[in-house]
Short mmCIF file of C-alpha atoms in Angstrom, two decimals:
data_model
loop_
_atom_site.label_atom_id
_atom_site.label_comp_id
_atom_site.label_asym_id
_atom_site.label_seq_id
_atom_site.Cartn_x
_atom_site.Cartn_y
_atom_site.Cartn_z
CA UNK A 1 38.39 127.17 34.23
CA UNK A 2 41.05 126.76 31.57
CA UNK A 3 44.35 128.45 32.28
CA UNK A 4 47.07 129.63 29.87
CA UNK A 5 50.67 130.56 30.88
CA UNK A 6 53.90 131.86 29.46
CA UNK A 7 51.74 133.47 26.65
CA UNK A 8 53.93 136.57 26.56
CA UNK A 9 56.51 134.46 24.79
CA UNK A 10 54.13 133.73 22.02
CA UNK A 11 54.57 137.46 20.96
CA UNK A 12 58.08 136.60 19.81
CA UNK A 13 57.94 132.95 18.88
CA UNK A 14 60.54 132.61 16.06
CA UNK A 15 63.23 135.06 17.45
CA UNK A 16 65.83 132.83 18.80
CA UNK A 17 69.35 133.17 20.27
CA UNK A 18 71.98 130.70 20.97
CA UNK A 19 71.23 131.07 24.69
CA UNK A 20 67.50 130.12 24.53
CA UNK A 21 66.12 127.13 26.43
CA UNK A 22 66.13 124.25 23.90
CA UNK A 23 63.10 122.60 25.45
CA UNK A 24 61.03 125.78 25.07
CA UNK A 25 59.53 124.62 21.83
CA UNK A 26 58.73 121.33 23.29
CA UNK A 27 56.63 122.81 26.22
CA UNK A 28 53.60 123.87 24.04
CA UNK A 29 50.38 122.39 24.98
CA UNK A 30 47.90 122.14 27.90
CA UNK A 31 47.77 125.87 28.35
CA UNK A 32 51.67 126.30 28.32
CA UNK A 33 52.68 128.38 25.24
CA UNK A 34 49.38 127.80 23.74
CA UNK A 35 46.21 129.76 22.92
CA UNK A 36 42.46 129.18 23.16
CA UNK A 37 40.93 128.59 19.60
CA UNK A 38 40.30 131.72 17.71
CA UNK A 39 42.80 133.77 19.87
CA UNK A 40 46.00 135.21 18.67
CA UNK A 41 48.97 135.92 20.85
CA UNK A 42 48.14 139.61 20.74
CA UNK A 43 44.43 138.74 21.67
CA UNK A 44 45.59 136.60 24.70
CA UNK A 45 48.02 139.26 25.99
CA UNK A 46 45.34 142.01 25.46
CA UNK A 47 42.84 139.77 27.58
CA UNK A 48 45.32 139.63 30.37
CA UNK A 49 46.23 143.37 30.22
CA UNK A 50 42.56 144.22 30.23
CA UNK A 51 42.14 142.66 33.64
CA UNK A 52 45.40 144.57 34.70
CA UNK A 53 44.06 147.80 33.50
CA UNK A 54 40.72 147.33 35.17
CA UNK A 55 42.45 146.52 38.57
CA UNK A 56 45.00 149.41 38.35
CA UNK A 57 42.36 151.92 37.20
CA UNK A 58 40.09 150.99 40.06
CA UNK A 59 42.97 151.29 42.43
CA UNK A 60 43.67 154.90 41.20
CA UNK A 61 39.94 155.71 41.54
CA UNK A 62 40.36 155.12 45.30
CA UNK A 63 42.94 157.74 45.52
CA UNK A 64 41.48 160.41 43.20
CA UNK A 65 38.12 160.86 41.59
CA UNK A 66 37.16 159.48 38.29
CA UNK A 67 36.61 163.00 36.92
CA UNK A 68 40.18 163.78 37.86
CA UNK A 69 41.54 160.69 36.15
CA UNK A 70 39.51 161.42 32.95
CA UNK A 71 40.69 164.97 32.74
CA UNK A 72 44.30 164.08 33.32
CA UNK A 73 46.59 162.81 30.52
CA UNK A 74 48.33 159.64 31.74
CA UNK A 75 51.58 158.28 30.27
CA UNK A 76 51.63 154.48 30.18
CA UNK A 77 55.00 152.70 30.08
CA UNK A 78 55.27 149.10 29.29
CA UNK A 79 58.51 147.21 29.84
CA UNK A 80 59.66 144.67 27.24
CA UNK A 81 62.53 142.17 26.92
CA UNK A 82 65.51 143.80 25.18
CA UNK A 83 65.72 140.62 23.06
CA UNK A 84 62.28 141.43 21.69
CA UNK A 85 62.05 141.76 17.86
CA UNK A 86 60.66 144.97 16.35
CA UNK A 87 57.40 143.07 15.49
CA UNK A 88 57.03 141.80 19.06
CA UNK A 89 57.45 145.35 20.48
CA UNK A 90 54.73 146.79 18.03
CA UNK A 91 52.40 143.74 18.93
CA UNK A 92 53.00 144.51 22.62
CA UNK A 93 51.56 147.98 21.95
CA UNK A 94 48.75 146.60 19.92
CA UNK A 95 47.88 144.34 22.91
CA UNK A 96 48.19 147.26 25.16
CA UNK A 97 45.78 149.43 23.07
CA UNK A 98 43.30 146.61 22.61
CA UNK A 99 43.29 146.13 26.35
CA UNK A 100 42.19 149.77 27.10
CA UNK A 101 39.31 149.56 24.65
CA UNK A 102 38.09 146.08 26.11
CA UNK A 103 38.55 147.51 29.59
CA UNK A 104 36.10 150.46 28.66
CA UNK A 105 38.43 153.01 30.38
CA UNK A 106 37.80 156.59 29.36
CA UNK A 107 41.31 158.01 28.99
CA UNK A 108 42.16 161.72 28.39
CA UNK A 109 42.84 162.12 24.53
CA UNK A 110 46.44 163.21 25.27
CA UNK A 111 47.21 160.01 27.19
CA UNK A 112 50.21 157.98 25.57
CA UNK A 113 51.63 154.63 25.42
CA UNK A 114 55.39 153.86 25.55
CA UNK A 115 57.78 150.98 25.62
CA UNK A 116 60.97 150.78 27.59
CA UNK A 117 63.56 147.80 27.48
CA UNK A 118 63.58 146.06 30.75
CA UNK A 119 67.40 146.27 31.32
CA UNK A 120 67.14 149.96 30.74
CA UNK A 121 64.36 150.52 33.19
CA UNK A 122 66.34 148.61 35.74
CA UNK A 123 69.19 150.78 35.14
CA UNK A 124 67.27 153.85 35.66
CA UNK A 125 65.92 152.70 38.95
CA UNK A 126 69.05 151.30 40.31
CA UNK A 127 71.55 153.98 39.21
CA UNK A 128 69.12 156.79 40.33
CA UNK A 129 69.47 155.25 43.85
CA UNK A 130 73.10 154.38 43.79
CA UNK A 131 74.14 157.98 42.66
CA UNK A 132 72.42 159.74 45.43
CA UNK A 133 73.82 160.77 48.78
CA UNK A 134 76.24 158.34 50.37
CA UNK A 135 75.60 155.75 47.71
CA UNK A 136 77.39 157.87 45.02
CA UNK A 137 80.69 156.24 45.64
CA UNK A 138 79.20 152.91 44.32
CA UNK A 139 78.79 154.35 40.87
CA UNK A 140 80.29 157.50 39.49
CA UNK A 141 80.68 159.20 36.02
CA UNK A 142 83.07 157.28 33.82
CA UNK A 143 82.02 153.90 35.27
CA UNK A 144 80.98 151.08 32.99
CA UNK A 145 78.06 148.84 34.52
CA UNK A 146 76.39 145.79 33.35
CA UNK A 147 72.61 145.18 33.93
CA UNK A 148 71.70 141.59 34.19
CA UNK A 149 67.75 141.39 34.02
CA UNK A 150 66.66 137.94 34.87
CA UNK A 151 63.02 137.43 34.49
CA UNK A 152 60.61 134.55 34.34
CA UNK A 153 60.85 134.00 30.43
CA UNK A 154 63.89 136.06 29.34
CA UNK A 155 67.40 137.11 30.39
CA UNK A 156 68.67 140.48 29.05
CA UNK A 157 72.20 141.62 29.47
CA UNK A 158 73.15 145.19 28.59
CA UNK A 159 76.19 147.46 29.46
CA UNK A 160 76.20 151.23 29.95
CA UNK A 161 78.68 153.86 30.53
CA UNK A 162 77.80 156.53 33.14
CA UNK A 163 78.35 159.96 31.65
CA UNK A 164 76.89 162.13 34.49
CA UNK A 165 74.80 161.77 37.68
CA UNK A 166 74.13 165.42 38.27
CA UNK A 167 72.13 167.50 37.74
CA UNK A 168 70.57 164.48 35.83
CA UNK A 169 71.41 160.93 35.27
CA UNK A 170 72.82 160.28 31.79
CA UNK A 171 74.20 157.20 30.34
CA UNK A 172 75.00 155.39 26.97
CA UNK A 173 74.83 151.75 25.80
CA UNK A 174 78.30 150.45 25.23
CA UNK A 175 77.92 147.45 22.96
CA UNK A 176 75.18 145.30 21.46
CA UNK A 177 73.41 143.67 24.37
CA UNK A 178 72.68 139.93 24.55
CA UNK A 179 70.17 137.70 26.13
CA UNK A 180 67.92 134.71 25.55
CA UNK A 181 64.67 132.83 26.61
CA UNK A 182 66.30 131.12 29.59
CA UNK A 183 64.64 132.76 32.53
CA UNK A 184 63.45 131.12 35.64
CA UNK A 185 60.63 129.24 33.93
CA UNK A 186 63.47 127.19 32.53
CA UNK A 187 63.61 125.61 35.92
CA UNK A 188 59.97 124.83 35.83
CA UNK A 189 60.42 123.02 32.62
CA UNK A 190 63.34 121.18 33.87
CA UNK A 191 61.24 120.01 36.91
CA UNK A 192 58.46 118.87 34.72
CA UNK A 193 60.99 116.72 32.68
CA UNK A 194 62.44 115.53 36.02
CA UNK A 195 58.83 114.53 37.04
CA UNK A 196 58.09 112.76 33.85
CA UNK A 197 61.24 110.92 33.89
CA UNK A 198 60.88 109.78 37.62
CA UNK A 199 57.23 108.82 37.51
CA UNK A 200 56.28 108.23 34.01
CA UNK A 201 52.47 107.84 33.31
CA UNK A 202 51.64 108.13 36.99
CA UNK A 203 52.50 111.76 36.62
CA UNK A 204 51.97 112.54 32.89
CA UNK A 205 48.54 111.02 32.95
CA UNK A 206 47.30 113.35 35.64
CA UNK A 207 44.97 116.35 34.79
CA UNK A 208 46.59 119.61 34.02
CA UNK A 209 44.65 120.97 37.03
CA UNK A 210 46.67 118.84 39.27
CA UNK A 211 50.14 119.32 37.67
CA UNK A 212 50.01 122.42 35.60
CA UNK A 213 51.55 125.83 36.26
CA UNK A 214 48.36 127.17 38.29
CA UNK A 215 48.24 123.80 40.52
CA UNK A 216 48.84 123.48 44.24
CA UNK A 217 51.72 121.20 43.37
CA UNK A 218 53.60 123.79 41.22
CA UNK A 219 52.89 126.59 43.62
CA UNK A 220 54.57 124.34 46.16
CA UNK A 221 57.45 124.00 43.95
CA UNK A 222 57.55 127.78 43.22
CA UNK A 223 58.15 128.32 46.88
CA UNK A 224 60.93 125.73 47.10
CA UNK A 225 62.41 127.36 44.15
CA UNK A 226 62.47 130.90 45.62
CA UNK A 227 64.02 129.74 48.99
CA UNK A 228 66.64 127.52 47.42
CA UNK A 229 70.16 128.30 48.32
CA UNK A 230 73.71 127.05 47.55
CA UNK A 231 73.97 125.61 51.02
CA UNK A 232 70.46 124.69 51.94
CA UNK A 233 69.76 123.42 55.40
CA UNK A 234 66.85 121.75 53.83
CA UNK A 235 68.15 118.72 52.02
CA UNK A 236 64.77 117.55 50.80
CA UNK A 237 61.46 119.36 50.11
CA UNK A 238 58.16 117.60 49.84
CA UNK A 239 55.25 118.59 47.65
CA UNK A 240 51.87 117.04 47.95
CA UNK A 241 50.68 115.16 44.75
CA UNK A 242 48.68 111.89 44.81
CA UNK A 243 49.70 109.46 42.15
CA UNK A 244 48.05 106.07 41.71
CA UNK A 245 49.90 102.93 41.99
CA UNK A 246 53.13 104.24 43.54
CA UNK A 247 54.84 102.86 46.45
CA UNK A 248 57.40 104.43 48.83
CA UNK A 249 60.69 105.20 47.09
CA UNK A 250 63.59 107.62 47.29
CA UNK A 251 61.49 110.22 45.46
CA UNK A 252 57.90 109.52 46.76
CA UNK A 253 56.21 109.01 50.12
CA UNK A 254 53.20 106.94 49.29
CA UNK A 255 51.61 107.33 52.94
CA UNK A 256 51.81 111.27 52.59
CA UNK A 257 51.26 111.36 48.74
CA UNK A 258 54.31 113.64 48.74
CA UNK A 259 57.04 114.05 46.05
CA UNK A 260 60.44 114.21 47.59
CA UNK A 261 62.68 116.69 45.75
CA UNK A 262 66.34 116.31 47.11
CA UNK A 263 68.98 119.04 47.00
CA UNK A 264 70.98 117.46 44.40
CA UNK A 265 68.22 117.27 42.10
CA UNK A 266 67.18 120.83 42.65
CA UNK A 267 70.83 121.99 42.14
CA UNK A 268 71.02 120.32 38.71
CA UNK A 269 67.78 122.10 37.63
CA UNK A 270 69.18 125.44 38.74
CA UNK A 271 72.59 124.98 37.46
CA UNK A 272 71.08 124.37 33.87
CA UNK A 273 69.94 127.84 33.65
CA UNK A 274 72.42 129.57 35.93
CA UNK A 275 75.35 128.36 33.69
CA UNK A 276 73.51 129.95 30.84
CA UNK A 277 73.32 133.23 32.58
CA UNK A 278 76.95 133.14 33.50
CA UNK A 279 77.73 132.34 29.81
CA UNK A 280 75.80 135.41 28.73
CA UNK A 281 77.48 137.68 31.27
CA UNK A 282 80.91 136.30 30.11
CA UNK A 283 80.12 137.09 26.45
CA UNK A 284 78.95 140.62 27.31
CA UNK A 285 82.09 141.32 29.46
CA UNK A 286 84.28 140.11 26.64
CA UNK A 287 82.43 142.21 24.10
CA UNK A 288 82.79 145.39 26.40
CA UNK A 289 86.51 144.54 26.79
CA UNK A 290 87.06 144.16 23.16
CA UNK A 291 85.15 146.97 21.69
CA UNK A 292 84.74 149.68 24.40
CA UNK A 293 88.21 149.21 26.00
CA UNK A 294 86.82 149.93 29.44
CA UNK A 295 86.35 147.04 32.05
CA UNK A 296 83.10 146.58 33.68
CA UNK A 297 83.56 146.71 37.47
CA UNK A 298 79.87 146.55 38.55
CA UNK A 299 77.04 144.10 37.70
CA UNK A 300 73.39 144.97 38.70
CA UNK A 301 71.24 142.06 39.09
CA UNK A 302 67.50 142.90 38.50
CA UNK A 303 64.23 141.06 37.44
CA UNK A 304 61.98 138.52 39.19
CA UNK A 305 64.59 135.74 39.09
CA UNK A 306 67.11 138.26 40.58
CA UNK A 307 65.44 137.60 44.04
CA UNK A 308 66.66 133.89 43.84
CA UNK A 309 68.96 133.12 46.70
CA UNK A 310 70.90 130.50 44.72
CA UNK A 311 71.22 132.76 41.67
CA UNK A 312 72.51 135.53 43.91
CA UNK A 313 75.06 133.37 45.84
CA UNK A 314 76.28 131.66 42.70
CA UNK A 315 76.82 135.00 40.59
CA UNK A 316 78.46 136.53 43.55
CA UNK A 317 80.95 133.72 43.80
CA UNK A 318 81.62 134.05 40.00
CA UNK A 319 81.86 137.72 40.13
CA UNK A 320 84.54 137.57 42.86
CA UNK A 321 86.65 135.35 40.40
CA UNK A 322 86.56 137.79 37.59
CA UNK A 323 87.13 140.98 39.94
CA UNK A 324 83.55 142.48 39.46
CA UNK A 325 81.13 143.76 42.18
CA UNK A 326 77.64 142.34 42.16
CA UNK A 327 74.78 144.59 43.40
CA UNK A 328 71.21 143.32 43.77
CA UNK A 329 68.72 146.19 44.59
CA UNK A 330 66.08 145.61 47.13
CA UNK A 331 62.93 144.15 45.44
CA UNK A 332 64.74 143.51 41.98
CA UNK A 333 61.57 142.81 40.27
CA UNK A 334 59.92 146.02 41.30
CA UNK A 335 63.04 147.91 40.17
CA UNK A 336 62.03 147.50 36.59
CA UNK A 337 58.61 149.04 36.93
CA UNK A 338 59.91 151.76 39.12
CA UNK A 339 62.52 152.56 36.51
CA UNK A 340 60.08 152.58 33.78
CA UNK A 341 57.93 155.14 35.71
CA UNK A 342 60.98 157.06 36.80
CA UNK A 343 62.33 157.34 33.30
CA UNK A 344 58.97 158.64 31.94
CA UNK A 345 58.62 161.24 34.82
CA UNK A 346 62.18 162.54 34.52
CA UNK A 347 62.73 161.95 30.78
CA UNK A 348 65.66 159.66 31.63
CA UNK A 349 66.83 157.25 28.85
CA UNK A 350 70.34 156.44 27.32
CA UNK A 351 71.73 159.31 25.21
CA UNK A 352 72.54 156.55 22.66
CA UNK A 353 71.75 152.85 22.20
CA UNK A 354 73.31 150.07 19.96
CA UNK A 355 71.43 148.69 17.06
CA UNK A 356 70.90 144.93 17.69
CA UNK A 357 70.58 144.27 14.04
CA UNK A 358 71.45 145.33 10.51
CA UNK A 359 68.74 147.14 8.84
CA UNK A 360 68.35 147.60 5.11
CA UNK A 361 66.04 147.41 2.01
CA UNK A 362 65.58 145.00 -0.87
CA UNK A 363 67.07 146.59 -4.03
CA UNK A 364 68.50 145.79 -7.47
CA UNK A 365 71.80 146.98 -8.74
CA UNK A 366 73.68 147.08 -11.97
CA UNK A 367 74.86 143.58 -12.61
CA UNK A 368 78.49 142.91 -11.73
CA UNK A 369 79.57 139.37 -12.47
CA UNK A 370 82.28 139.49 -9.89
CA UNK A 371 79.92 139.94 -6.98
CA UNK A 372 76.35 138.95 -8.28
CA UNK A 373 74.87 135.57 -8.98
CA UNK A 374 73.63 134.74 -12.41
CA UNK A 375 70.64 133.49 -10.91
CA UNK A 376 69.74 137.05 -9.85
CA UNK A 377 70.28 138.73 -13.19
CA UNK A 378 67.53 140.20 -15.25
CA UNK A 379 67.16 142.88 -18.09
CA UNK A 380 65.95 146.23 -17.12
CA UNK A 381 62.54 146.93 -18.68
CA UNK A 382 63.43 150.62 -18.95
CA UNK A 383 66.63 150.46 -20.97
CA UNK A 384 67.50 146.69 -21.22
CA UNK A 385 70.73 147.09 -19.08
CA UNK A 386 71.62 143.91 -16.93
CA UNK A 387 70.74 144.12 -13.35
CA UNK A 388 70.96 142.04 -10.19
CA UNK A 389 67.79 141.55 -8.10
CA UNK A 390 67.45 140.10 -4.56
CA UNK A 391 70.17 142.38 -3.19
CA UNK A 392 69.94 144.29 0.12
CA UNK A 393 71.28 147.82 0.65
CA UNK A 394 72.14 148.06 4.42
CA UNK A 395 71.92 151.48 5.98
CA UNK A 396 72.54 150.88 9.59
CA UNK A 397 74.71 148.24 10.85
CA UNK A 398 74.56 146.01 13.93
CA UNK A 399 76.29 147.82 16.66
CA UNK A 400 75.74 151.15 15.11
CA UNK A 401 74.93 154.15 17.39
CA UNK A 402 71.16 154.94 17.60
CA UNK A 403 69.88 158.09 19.32
CA UNK A 404 66.54 160.03 19.14
CA UNK A 405 67.64 161.69 15.71
CA UNK A 406 68.67 158.36 14.07
CA UNK A 407 67.08 157.80 10.71
CA UNK A 408 67.95 155.78 7.62
CA UNK A 409 66.83 156.90 4.29
CA UNK A 410 66.47 155.13 1.02
CA UNK A 411 66.26 156.94 -2.32
CA UNK A 412 64.73 154.42 -4.61
CA UNK A 413 63.15 154.53 -8.04
CA UNK A 414 60.10 152.66 -9.17
CA UNK A 415 58.80 151.73 -12.62
CA UNK A 416 55.09 152.10 -12.67
CA UNK A 417 52.47 152.09 -15.28
CA UNK A 418 50.01 155.07 -15.12
CA UNK A 419 47.09 153.46 -16.87
CA UNK A 420 45.00 153.76 -13.59
CA UNK A 421 46.67 156.01 -11.20
CA UNK A 422 44.34 155.31 -8.37
CA UNK A 423 45.53 151.71 -8.01
CA UNK A 424 49.39 152.41 -8.54
CA UNK A 425 51.15 151.09 -5.45
CA UNK A 426 54.56 150.06 -4.67
CA UNK A 427 56.04 148.05 -1.83
CA UNK A 428 59.57 148.40 -0.41
CA UNK A 429 60.67 145.35 1.56
CA UNK A 430 62.64 146.15 4.79
CA UNK A 431 65.18 143.49 5.77
CA UNK A 432 67.14 142.97 9.01
CA UNK A 433 69.89 140.56 10.25
CA UNK A 434 71.28 139.52 13.50
CA UNK A 435 74.42 138.09 11.85
CA UNK A 436 77.73 139.79 12.63
CA UNK A 437 78.39 140.18 9.12
CA UNK A 438 75.42 141.58 7.02
CA UNK A 439 74.31 139.23 4.18
CA UNK A 440 74.45 140.55 0.72
CA UNK A 441 71.09 138.88 -0.71
CA UNK A 442 67.46 138.59 0.32
CA UNK A 443 67.56 134.78 0.32
CA UNK A 444 70.70 134.43 2.48
CA UNK A 445 69.91 132.11 5.51
CA UNK A 446 70.63 135.21 7.99
CA UNK A 447 68.33 137.67 6.00
CA UNK A 448 65.04 138.24 7.71
CA UNK A 449 62.01 140.19 6.41
CA UNK A 450 61.08 142.95 8.91
CA UNK A 451 58.23 144.07 6.86
CA UNK A 452 56.90 145.82 3.86
CA UNK A 453 56.53 149.69 3.33
CA UNK A 454 53.46 150.20 1.17
CA UNK A 455 53.33 153.45 -0.89
CA UNK A 456 50.37 154.68 -2.94
CA UNK A 457 51.03 156.99 -5.88
CA UNK A 458 47.36 158.00 -6.17
CA UNK A 459 47.94 161.55 -5.22
CA UNK A 460 51.29 162.05 -7.01
CA UNK A 461 51.59 164.13 -10.05
CA UNK A 462 53.20 161.47 -12.29
CA UNK A 463 53.54 163.97 -15.18
CA UNK A 464 56.70 165.28 -13.55
CA UNK A 465 58.65 161.90 -14.07
CA UNK A 466 60.27 160.33 -17.26
CA UNK A 467 57.98 158.33 -19.42
CA UNK A 468 58.55 155.47 -21.78
CA UNK A 469 56.00 153.34 -23.70
CA UNK A 470 56.45 149.59 -22.89
CA UNK A 471 54.15 147.28 -24.75
CA UNK A 472 51.74 149.99 -25.59
CA UNK A 473 51.51 151.32 -21.98
CA UNK A 474 53.11 154.38 -20.43
CA UNK A 475 55.73 153.47 -17.88
CA UNK A 476 56.82 156.27 -15.45
CA UNK A 477 60.14 156.13 -13.49
CA UNK A 478 59.16 157.55 -10.17
CA UNK A 479 61.63 158.46 -7.48
CA UNK A 480 60.65 158.13 -3.84
CA UNK A 481 62.35 158.48 -0.56
CA UNK A 482 61.73 155.96 2.26
CA UNK A 483 62.59 156.67 5.93
CA UNK A 484 62.85 154.45 8.84
CA UNK A 485 63.08 156.47 12.22
CA UNK A 486 64.72 154.66 15.28
CA UNK A 487 64.61 157.30 17.88
CA UNK A 488 60.85 157.49 18.60
CA UNK A 489 60.13 157.98 22.24
CA UNK A 490 57.32 155.37 22.11
CA UNK A 491 59.99 152.66 21.66
CA UNK A 492 58.89 151.48 18.18
CA UNK A 493 60.15 152.04 14.60
CA UNK A 494 58.38 154.73 12.55
CA UNK A 495 58.09 154.65 8.74
CA UNK A 496 57.39 157.22 6.20
CA UNK A 497 57.75 157.94 2.44
CA UNK A 498 57.87 161.02 0.18
CA UNK A 499 58.02 161.91 -3.41
CA UNK A 500 59.99 164.97 -4.01
CA UNK A 501 59.45 167.27 -0.94
CA UNK A 502 55.99 165.96 -0.23
CA UNK A 503 55.38 163.23 2.37
CA UNK A 504 52.72 160.70 1.21
CA UNK A 505 50.06 160.37 3.81
CA UNK A 506 48.90 157.03 2.64
CA UNK A 507 52.11 155.01 3.48
CA UNK A 508 51.68 151.88 5.49
CA UNK A 509 53.89 149.22 7.05
CA UNK A 510 53.21 145.60 7.31
CA UNK A 511 55.39 143.56 9.65
CA UNK A 512 56.39 140.03 8.57
CA UNK A 513 57.72 137.38 10.75
CA UNK A 514 61.40 137.18 11.17
CA UNK A 515 62.99 134.30 9.13
CA UNK A 516 60.66 134.90 6.17
CA UNK A 517 62.95 134.82 2.92
CA UNK A 518 61.93 135.94 -0.57
CA UNK A 519 63.89 135.58 -3.74
CA UNK A 520 62.96 138.55 -5.94
CA UNK A 521 63.73 139.22 -9.46
CA UNK A 522 62.98 142.87 -10.08
CA UNK A 523 61.49 145.20 -12.65
CA UNK A 524 61.75 148.66 -10.83
CA UNK A 525 64.80 150.91 -10.41
CA UNK A 526 67.19 153.66 -8.93
CA UNK A 527 70.93 154.04 -8.59
CA UNK A 528 69.56 151.48 -6.28
CA UNK A 529 66.64 149.88 -7.60
CA UNK A 530 63.65 148.07 -5.74
CA UNK A 531 62.22 144.79 -6.78
CA UNK A 532 58.44 144.32 -6.50
CA UNK A 533 57.37 142.60 -3.42
CA UNK A 534 53.94 140.92 -2.35
CA UNK A 535 52.38 142.33 0.97
CA UNK A 536 52.90 139.59 3.58
#
């Protein structure tokens, strides 16, 4: 049987941060960050979730009858890393929907799917416990806390201010969170590199079944990793692995066919990732101090890697040095799924979050030689006036407050020919940027194509709009309003478009991969004016 691992990270392959594991891209192959032929990342994750759904549903059937399950609407909450891009969140939902279809599970029509960021779920579970009864003194209204969610693939850092604990827990995100793909699997990759460096072809020529993530050898290492401490009484661990042609050495017992992993080597592997986590924590504490003005006094450690003795002990020592209390809930990995369920049952979520990116739309503007490049200039087909294409109008800035009512609206004008109205379409390209300062143009290195809003004018009465004859054809100047909604409970962006007061039902949105850059010269308009863009 061929196995695949770390496939969840494939849902967000190009979204990078300065704290990512630099060796992540070198790990692809032999089932690691790889896909079977003909399978996309969404397909692969859907296959995995299909088996999870079958198992979960069969477990529920043991508690209640199938008839009751089919007659009961169920809300499904999926946790996602906070560093996930909007496209990765959307693809996670796609994989979940595919999984339910593949599993053949008959769900009530009113059943729903939701996403929740993992540090947010951890906050709900932990704070709900810490603010009850005698625990209330640990966290109280007005306190600022930091959630450090350390998983296998990612580490997410988010800070919140507690607004109330009774009658219901309420909290708000303080500053833009941070994170990176530097979870506990980083240690596995360091170990694999260590093995290759110590034993060369004797190790690398082994079959993947003997040395891959599902092998007995790596399962032994996983146990060592879980029990490793700062002051370990076991100075050397041995993992069974037969390698041809090797004699006894400091790192190998030929008689026992055992690799000897010494404390000092294991510490180096751990410190590589733990130091990144500390750097993430420091950057978030500095951001809270600079922008919120309220010092963080409590760090809550959650996630699967949060169970690590070494991580706990090292962070506890570091926290003492910066006068911060570290709390690690019992079963920190389970805290995230408990928080997701609790948040859904009690409708608990932050009253507001912080936008992790700038969001805007590609437009053209009246040409200004002071701020625009000559390369972007063109003549407006409507009236011949000089304009600058490839510009971005930003409507939500990084760090901006986002709540359930947050929307950004773009009022734009499109020039369309009405020869064949059924085929008249227009695309509006939505951009995003993680840079602190939003770039001005679509081709700036930090500009990223989020996706394309596709709008059909098939059912719009074009007679209501101005007309000009251009090269023997009727050109209409059509005003449309595009809306991006950020507060949807499902955890993903929602898109819509309208002409006048009528919402256009045949509006689509196609995600593009982050990092795609397009240089547009336009021939459409409005006080801001949209360049044409191709569907990606």
